XYZ file of C-alpha atoms in Angstrom:
72
model
C -109.291 99.425 242.449
C -105.584 97.718 241.949
C -104.981 93.828 241.818
C -102.188 91.646 240.673
C -99.356 89.910 242.470
C -97.424 93.182 242.322
C -100.372 95.542 242.076
C -99.852 96.288 238.398
C -103.513 96.422 237.224
C -105.756 99.280 237.783
C -109.318 99.930 236.960
C -112.561 101.491 237.916
C -115.696 99.920 239.877
C -118.983 100.973 239.116
C -122.239 99.724 240.280
C -124.187 97.903 237.473
C -126.730 95.715 239.195
C -127.587 93.512 242.055
C -129.184 94.794 245.130
C -128.262 97.243 247.906
C -127.147 94.221 249.997
C -125.152 92.385 247.253
C -123.869 94.780 244.634
C -122.720 93.742 241.109
C -120.006 95.923 239.967
C -118.573 96.514 236.649
C -114.755 96.443 236.620
C -113.780 98.839 233.667
C -111.093 101.523 232.544
C -108.542 98.562 233.143
C -104.984 99.260 232.700
C -102.037 97.171 232.727
C -100.581 94.163 230.944
C -102.650 90.973 230.924
C -105.046 92.934 232.773
C -108.948 92.486 231.892
C -112.344 94.081 232.476
C -115.024 92.220 234.139
C -117.401 92.207 236.941
C -117.182 91.814 240.602
C -119.997 90.344 242.717
C -120.173 91.053 246.320
C -122.283 89.082 249.017
C -122.500 89.876 252.595
C -122.076 87.084 255.024
C -123.113 88.784 258.102
C -122.295 92.156 259.891
C -118.678 92.407 259.295
C -117.721 89.609 256.440
C -118.519 89.422 252.641
C -117.516 87.289 249.869
C -116.647 88.229 246.307
C -116.309 86.683 242.930
C -114.620 88.106 240.072
C -115.540 87.197 236.513
C -113.674 88.004 233.270
C -115.684 89.896 230.666
C -116.744 87.394 228.164
C -116.205 84.279 230.255
C -118.267 82.615 232.376
C -116.342 81.246 235.199
C -115.106 82.868 238.116
C -111.827 83.891 237.901
C -110.838 85.010 241.484
C -112.922 84.670 244.644
C -112.358 85.549 248.153
C -113.583 87.114 251.501
C -113.280 90.660 253.102
C -113.526 91.374 256.767
C -114.010 94.543 258.395
C -112.146 94.807 261.505
C -113.966 97.528 263.336
Protein backbone atom coordinates (compact mmCIF):
# COMPACT_ATOMS: atom_id res chain seq x y z
CA UNK A 1 0.00 0.00 0.00
CA UNK A 2 1.20 3.53 -0.76
CA UNK A 3 -0.25 6.72 0.70
CA UNK A 4 0.52 10.33 1.52
CA UNK A 5 -0.08 13.46 -0.51
CA UNK A 6 2.80 12.55 -2.82
CA UNK A 7 2.72 8.76 -2.11
CA UNK A 8 5.86 8.96 -0.01
CA UNK A 9 4.73 6.26 2.46
CA UNK A 10 4.69 2.54 1.80
CA UNK A 11 3.77 -0.48 3.91
CA UNK A 12 2.42 -4.01 3.89
CA UNK A 13 -1.19 -4.90 4.71
CA UNK A 14 -1.80 -8.24 6.47
CA UNK A 15 -5.03 -9.64 7.82
CA UNK A 16 -5.25 -9.39 11.61
CA UNK A 17 -8.92 -9.91 12.44
CA UNK A 18 -12.45 -8.88 11.71
CA UNK A 19 -14.77 -11.05 9.65
CA UNK A 20 -14.76 -12.26 6.03
CA UNK A 21 -17.19 -9.44 5.22
CA UNK A 22 -15.50 -6.73 7.31
CA UNK A 23 -11.75 -7.40 7.59
CA UNK A 24 -9.29 -5.65 9.87
CA UNK A 25 -5.79 -5.32 8.43
CA UNK A 26 -2.49 -4.45 10.09
CA UNK A 27 -0.41 -1.85 8.28
CA UNK A 28 3.20 -2.86 8.98
CA UNK A 29 6.68 -2.68 7.48
CA UNK A 30 6.05 1.04 7.03
CA UNK A 31 8.69 3.15 5.30
CA UNK A 32 8.92 6.89 4.71
CA UNK A 33 9.41 10.08 6.72
CA UNK A 34 6.52 10.80 9.13
CA UNK A 35 4.83 7.49 8.17
CA UNK A 36 3.50 5.18 10.89
CA UNK A 37 2.19 1.63 11.27
CA UNK A 38 -1.43 1.12 12.23
CA UNK A 39 -4.70 -0.65 11.50
CA UNK A 40 -7.11 -0.45 8.57
CA UNK A 41 -10.77 -1.46 9.06
CA UNK A 42 -12.96 -2.02 5.99
CA UNK A 43 -16.77 -2.11 6.20
CA UNK A 44 -18.90 -3.04 3.16
CA UNK A 45 -21.75 -0.65 2.31
CA UNK A 46 -23.46 -2.73 -0.36
CA UNK A 47 -22.25 -4.61 -3.43
CA UNK A 48 -19.80 -2.06 -4.82
CA UNK A 49 -18.96 0.31 -1.98
CA UNK A 50 -17.04 0.07 1.30
CA UNK A 51 -15.82 2.51 3.91
CA UNK A 52 -12.42 2.40 5.57
CA UNK A 53 -10.85 3.81 8.72
CA UNK A 54 -7.13 4.04 9.46
CA UNK A 55 -5.85 4.22 13.04
CA UNK A 56 -2.21 4.89 13.92
CA UNK A 57 -0.57 2.26 16.16
CA UNK A 58 -0.76 3.33 19.80
CA UNK A 59 -3.65 5.75 19.24
CA UNK A 60 -7.40 5.31 19.63
CA UNK A 61 -8.64 7.97 17.25
CA UNK A 62 -9.17 7.61 13.52
CA UNK A 63 -6.47 9.34 11.44
CA UNK A 64 -7.97 8.81 7.97
CA UNK A 65 -11.33 7.63 6.69
CA UNK A 66 -13.05 7.43 3.36
CA UNK A 67 -14.92 5.26 0.91
CA UNK A 68 -14.06 2.93 -1.95
CA UNK A 69 -16.23 2.22 -4.97
CA UNK A 70 -15.79 -0.58 -7.48
CA UNK A 71 -16.73 0.66 -10.95
CA UNK A 72 -17.12 -2.66 -12.77
